[in-house]
GROMACS .gro file of C-alpha atoms in nm:
model
  257
    1MET     CA    1  -0.905  -2.292  -1.484
    2THR     CA    2  -1.256  -2.157  -1.519
    3GLY     CA    3  -1.431  -1.852  -1.652
    4ASN     CA    4  -1.764  -1.673  -1.602
    5GLY     CA    5  -1.791  -1.486  -1.930
    6GLY     CA    6  -2.161  -1.413  -1.877
    7THR     CA    7  -2.098  -1.146  -1.615
    8PRO     CA    8  -2.135  -0.790  -1.756
    9GLY     CA    9  -1.819  -0.667  -1.582
   10PHE     CA   10  -1.478  -0.540  -1.693
   11LEU     CA   11  -1.214  -0.691  -1.462
   12ARG     CA   12  -1.018  -1.000  -1.559
   13VAL     CA   13  -0.940  -1.186  -1.237
   14LEU     CA   14  -0.720  -1.482  -1.140
   15ALA     CA   15  -0.770  -1.655  -0.803
   16VAL     CA   16  -0.486  -1.876  -0.675
   17ASP     CA   17  -0.504  -2.109  -0.373
   18ASP     CA   18  -0.372  -2.463  -0.318
   19GLU     CA   19  -0.664  -2.562  -0.093
   20PRO     CA   20  -0.969  -2.652  -0.308
   21PRO     CA   21  -1.236  -2.550  -0.050
   22ALA     CA   22  -1.070  -2.212   0.003
   23LEU     CA   23  -1.033  -2.163  -0.374
   24ASP     CA   24  -1.397  -2.257  -0.433
   25GLU     CA   25  -1.516  -2.010  -0.170
   26LEU     CA   26  -1.297  -1.732  -0.308
   27ALA     CA   27  -1.412  -1.802  -0.663
   28TYR     CA   28  -1.777  -1.808  -0.558
   29HIS     CA   29  -1.758  -1.461  -0.403
   30LEU     CA   30  -1.563  -1.317  -0.696
   31ARG     CA   31  -1.807  -1.455  -0.954
   32THR     CA   32  -2.097  -1.282  -0.783
   33ASP     CA   33  -1.933  -0.938  -0.806
   34PRO     CA   34  -2.064  -0.744  -1.109
   35ARG     CA   35  -1.721  -0.588  -1.176
   36VAL     CA   36  -1.569  -0.927  -1.260
   37ALA     CA   37  -1.597  -1.001  -1.630
   38ARG     CA   38  -1.386  -1.316  -1.636
   39LEU     CA   39  -1.250  -1.536  -1.360
   40HIS     CA   40  -0.967  -1.788  -1.384
   41THR     CA   41  -0.862  -2.016  -1.099
   42ALA     CA   42  -0.536  -2.196  -1.029
   43GLY     CA   43  -0.432  -2.444  -0.760
   44ASP     CA   44  -0.066  -2.338  -0.744
   45ALA     CA   45   0.186  -2.091  -0.882
   46THR     CA   46   0.282  -2.310  -1.175
   47GLU     CA   47  -0.076  -2.331  -1.296
   48ALA     CA   48  -0.117  -1.957  -1.238
   49LEU     CA   49   0.181  -1.884  -1.463
   50ARG     CA   50   0.029  -2.105  -1.732
   51VAL     CA   51  -0.291  -1.899  -1.713
   52LEU     CA   52  -0.090  -1.578  -1.740
   53ARG     CA   53   0.099  -1.713  -2.039
   54ASP     CA   54  -0.227  -1.751  -2.231
   55ASP     CA   55  -0.443  -1.470  -2.089
   56GLU     CA   56  -0.389  -1.120  -1.953
   57VAL     CA   57  -0.550  -1.045  -1.617
   58ASP     CA   58  -0.604  -0.723  -1.425
   59VAL     CA   59  -0.580  -0.854  -1.070
   60ILE     CA   60  -0.466  -1.170  -0.891
   61PHE     CA   61  -0.618  -1.280  -0.560
   62LEU     CA   62  -0.326  -1.478  -0.425
   63ASP     CA   63  -0.277  -1.713  -0.131
   64ILE     CA   64   0.065  -1.681   0.035
   65ARG     CA   65   0.147  -2.019   0.185
   66MET     CA   66   0.150  -2.272  -0.099
   67PRO     CA   67   0.379  -2.566  -0.180
   68GLY     CA   68   0.652  -2.502  -0.434
   69LEU     CA   69   0.657  -2.138  -0.538
   70ASP     CA   70   0.466  -1.953  -0.266
   71GLY     CA   71   0.254  -1.642  -0.309
   72MET     CA   72   0.526  -1.393  -0.219
   73GLU     CA   73   0.771  -1.555  -0.461
   74LEU     CA   74   0.509  -1.556  -0.736
   75ALA     CA   75   0.439  -1.187  -0.669
   76ARG     CA   76   0.808  -1.110  -0.719
   77VAL     CA   77   0.797  -1.289  -1.051
   78LEU     CA   78   0.489  -1.092  -1.155
   79ARG     CA   79   0.667  -0.763  -1.085
   80GLN     CA   80   0.900  -0.843  -1.374
   81PHE     CA   81   0.611  -0.850  -1.621
   82ALA     CA   82   0.586  -0.563  -1.869
   83ARG     CA   83   0.228  -0.513  -1.749
   84PRO     CA   84   0.206  -0.669  -1.404
   85PRO     CA   85  -0.143  -0.729  -1.264
   86ALA     CA   86  -0.256  -0.584  -0.933
   87ILE     CA   87  -0.205  -0.821  -0.640
   88VAL     CA   88  -0.445  -0.883  -0.355
   89PHE     CA   89  -0.306  -1.129  -0.101
   90VAL     CA   90  -0.565  -1.357   0.061
   91THR     CA   91  -0.422  -1.538   0.362
   92ALA     CA   92  -0.496  -1.671   0.708
   93TYR     CA   93  -0.179  -1.510   0.844
   94ASP     CA   94  -0.075  -1.151   0.914
   95ASP     CA   95   0.303  -1.199   0.918
   96GLY     CA   96   0.329  -1.122   0.545
   97ALA     CA   97   0.187  -0.770   0.560
   98ALA     CA   98   0.528  -0.599   0.564
   99ASP     CA   99   0.643  -0.798   0.259
  100ALA     CA  100   0.313  -0.711   0.088
  101PHE     CA  101   0.401  -0.345   0.138
  102ASP     CA  102   0.741  -0.398  -0.023
  103LEU     CA  103   0.577  -0.569  -0.320
  104GLY     CA  104   0.324  -0.290  -0.374
  105ALA     CA  105   0.017  -0.507  -0.309
  106THR     CA  106  -0.318  -0.335  -0.355
  107ASP     CA  107  -0.477  -0.509  -0.057
  108TYR     CA  108  -0.424  -0.780   0.205
  109VAL     CA  109  -0.735  -0.980   0.291
  110ARG     CA  110  -0.751  -1.213   0.590
  111LYS     CA  111  -0.922  -1.552   0.574
  112PRO     CA  112  -1.195  -1.655   0.620
  113VAL     CA  113  -1.297  -1.434   0.330
  114ARG     CA  114  -1.617  -1.234   0.339
  115ALA     CA  115  -1.804  -1.110   0.034
  116GLU     CA  116  -1.806  -0.749   0.155
  117ARG     CA  117  -1.430  -0.757   0.223
  118LEU     CA  118  -1.356  -0.890  -0.127
  119ALA     CA  119  -1.587  -0.625  -0.271
  120GLU     CA  120  -1.382  -0.362  -0.091
  121ALA     CA  121  -1.061  -0.511  -0.233
  122LEU     CA  122  -1.206  -0.486  -0.583
  123ARG     CA  123  -1.303  -0.125  -0.518
  124ARG     CA  124  -0.942  -0.058  -0.422
  125VAL     CA  125  -0.819  -0.219  -0.744
  126VAL     CA  126  -1.055  -0.010  -0.955
  127GLY     CA  127  -1.015   0.312  -0.757
  128SER     CA  128  -0.639   0.316  -0.717
  129ARG     CA  129  -0.538   0.184  -1.056
  130VAL     CA  130  -0.827   0.239  -1.299
  131LEU     CA  131  -0.735  -0.089  -1.469
  132PRO     CA  132  -0.414  -0.244  -1.335
  133SER     CA  133  -0.296  -0.352  -1.680
  134HIS     CA  134  -0.316   0.002  -1.815
  135PRO     CA  135   0.021   0.187  -1.824
  136ALA     CA  136  -0.130   0.502  -1.674
  137ALA     CA  137  -0.260   0.299  -1.383
  138LEU     CA  138   0.084   0.151  -1.317
  139ALA     CA  139   0.232   0.500  -1.305
  140ARG     CA  140  -0.032   0.607  -1.055
  141ALA     CA  141   0.041   0.308  -0.830
  142GLU     CA  142   0.410   0.398  -0.828
  143GLU     CA  143   0.329   0.761  -0.741
  144ASP     CA  144   0.107   0.670  -0.445
  145PRO     CA  145   0.212   0.333  -0.303
  146THR     CA  146   0.026   0.171  -0.016
  147ILE     CA  147   0.130   0.036   0.322
  148PRO     CA  148  -0.055  -0.238   0.517
  149VAL     CA  149  -0.220  -0.131   0.844
  150GLU     CA  150  -0.437  -0.316   1.095
  151LEU     CA  151  -0.791  -0.184   1.126
  152ALA     CA  152  -1.081  -0.349   1.308
  153GLY     CA  153  -0.923  -0.694   1.295
  154SER     CA  154  -0.831  -0.685   0.927
  155THR     CA  155  -0.536  -0.564   0.723
  156ARG     CA  156  -0.599  -0.268   0.492
  157MET     CA  157  -0.370  -0.098   0.242
  158LEU     CA  158  -0.332   0.270   0.334
  159PRO     CA  159  -0.223   0.505   0.051
  160ARG     CA  160   0.090   0.705   0.130
  161SER     CA  161  -0.091   1.025   0.033
  162ALA     CA  162  -0.315   0.985   0.341
  163VAL     CA  163  -0.019   1.007   0.580
  164ARG     CA  164   0.043   1.350   0.735
  165TRP     CA  165   0.336   1.270   0.964
  166VAL     CA  166   0.508   0.966   1.113
  167GLU     CA  167   0.625   0.902   1.468
  168ALA     CA  168   0.888   0.644   1.565
  169GLN     CA  169   0.792   0.395   1.834
  170GLY     CA  170   1.083   0.156   1.881
  171ASP     CA  171   1.112  -0.070   1.578
  172TYR     CA  172   0.765   0.041   1.470
  173ALA     CA  173   0.625   0.359   1.319
  174ARG     CA  174   0.292   0.529   1.388
  175LEU     CA  175   0.134   0.679   1.077
  176HIS     CA  176  -0.083   0.982   1.150
  177THR     CA  177  -0.370   1.064   0.913
  178THR     CA  178  -0.668   1.298   0.935
  179GLU     CA  179  -0.879   0.998   1.042
  180GLY     CA  180  -0.650   0.867   1.316
  181SER     CA  181  -0.323   0.677   1.346
  182HIS     CA  182  -0.190   0.331   1.262
  183LEU     CA  183   0.105   0.140   1.409
  184VAL     CA  184   0.303  -0.051   1.146
  185ARG     CA  185   0.602  -0.283   1.168
  186VAL     CA  186   0.854  -0.075   0.976
  187SER     CA  187   1.127   0.157   1.103
  188LEU     CA  188   1.118   0.535   1.065
  189ALA     CA  189   1.457   0.521   0.892
  190THR     CA  190   1.316   0.285   0.628
  191LEU     CA  191   1.018   0.512   0.560
  192ALA     CA  192   1.241   0.820   0.550
  193GLU     CA  193   1.449   0.659   0.277
  194ARG     CA  194   1.156   0.525   0.075
  195TRP     CA  195   0.939   0.835   0.101
  196ALA     CA  196   1.200   1.110   0.057
  197ASP     CA  197   1.108   1.161  -0.309
  198ALA     CA  198   0.744   1.208  -0.208
  199GLY     CA  199   0.822   1.511   0.010
  200PHE     CA  200   0.862   1.350   0.351
  201VAL     CA  201   1.143   1.506   0.555
  202ARG     CA  202   1.314   1.402   0.877
  203ILE     CA  203   1.278   1.675   1.140
  204HIS     CA  204   1.384   1.469   1.443
  205ARG     CA  205   1.510   1.121   1.516
  206SER     CA  206   1.149   1.036   1.608
  207TYR     CA  207   0.952   1.231   1.346
  208LEU     CA  208   0.902   1.231   0.971
  209VAL     CA  209   0.674   1.497   0.819
  210GLN     CA  210   0.518   1.571   0.481
  211LEU     CA  211   0.692   1.901   0.397
  212ARG     CA  212   0.397   2.061   0.212
  213LEU     CA  213   0.174   2.013   0.519
  214ILE     CA  214   0.393   2.217   0.755
  215ALA     CA  215   0.183   2.520   0.843
  216GLU     CA  216   0.440   2.688   1.065
  217LEU     CA  217   0.798   2.664   1.191
  218ARG     CA  218   0.796   2.820   1.538
  219LEU     CA  219   1.070   2.903   1.789
  220VAL     CA  220   0.982   2.804   2.145
  221ASN     CA  221   1.184   2.796   2.466
  222SER     CA  222   1.323   2.449   2.406
  223GLY     CA  223   1.394   2.502   2.034
  224TYR     CA  224   1.195   2.486   1.712
  225VAL     CA  225   0.868   2.306   1.648
  226VAL     CA  226   0.661   2.261   1.333
  227VAL     CA  227   0.284   2.275   1.324
  228VAL     CA  228   0.100   2.007   1.124
  229ASP     CA  229  -0.277   1.970   1.165
  230ASP     CA  230  -0.264   2.160   1.498
  231ALA     CA  231   0.000   1.920   1.631
  232GLU     CA  232   0.334   2.067   1.744
  233LEU     CA  233   0.626   1.839   1.655
  234PRO     CA  234   0.980   1.900   1.778
  235VAL     CA  235   1.262   1.981   1.538
  236SER     CA  236   1.607   1.868   1.647
  237ARG     CA  237   1.904   2.103   1.618
  238ARG     CA  238   2.075   1.886   1.359
  239HIS     CA  239   1.771   1.901   1.131
  240THR     CA  240   1.680   2.270   1.180
  241ARG     CA  241   1.902   2.424   0.911
  242GLU     CA  242   1.815   2.161   0.650
  243LEU     CA  243   1.444   2.199   0.723
  244LYS     CA  244   1.460   2.579   0.689
  245ASP     CA  245   1.637   2.544   0.354
  246LYS     CA  246   1.376   2.300   0.227
  247LEU     CA  247   1.091   2.525   0.337
  248VAL     CA  248   1.249   2.823   0.159
  249ARG     CA  249   1.305   2.622  -0.160
  250ALA     CA  250   0.949   2.493  -0.150
  251ALA     CA  251   0.816   2.848  -0.108
  252LYS     CA  252   1.025   2.976  -0.400
  253GLN     CA  253   0.899   2.697  -0.622
  254GLU     CA  254   0.541   2.785  -0.526
  255TRP     CA  255   0.596   3.154  -0.604
  256SER     CA  256   0.750   3.078  -0.942
  257ARG     CA  257   0.446   2.886  -1.067
   0.00000   0.00000   0.00000
């Protein structure tokens, strides 16, 4: 366990990796970031828990594949904390991205680590949560969870609020945003269940849409379509009545404000 108390930053960081060279490299990059006020390191989950017993941290940069308690298992333990820290997974593998989504990770960084990529992860921690240990920040993270997407050879955490509509593609789902689209390994049914409380509605077996973004419900020759960002998406017969009811209720709520 080490610290760099001389840095004029504000984030308390813990880096965990069972491979000393990888841990040294990760720690080196983190120490050079001006937002890091104090850095602890640990070689495994047991040592990490000892650090957390004695000191509160804002974010953990966590390797996944470690002997004993691995990174995913440790993250599940951390979720039980009264004030859980933000989690940034740092790994050489991409097969844990879906689990990272389930655990509410702030970011998912691929090895070998680069200083600019870690700096971006720290920006995400600060920007999305203010300070992860602050109760208001935890509430914000729950309101706008993230989902891992592949972008330019790296895994990024996309906030749910950026998603306009979702299209099913087999066992995968394509998330459409104003900037483009991302294919993720999660079913449309799973997203429909998880995101229902956030205003996403099923309009078709292949489409999930953010209700407040529907600009128009239009009758065409083949049935109804909705218009979202100039895209026309089909509405199945079985979802038409429910969708109309939800649009009417949403409009009434808007008028009553």
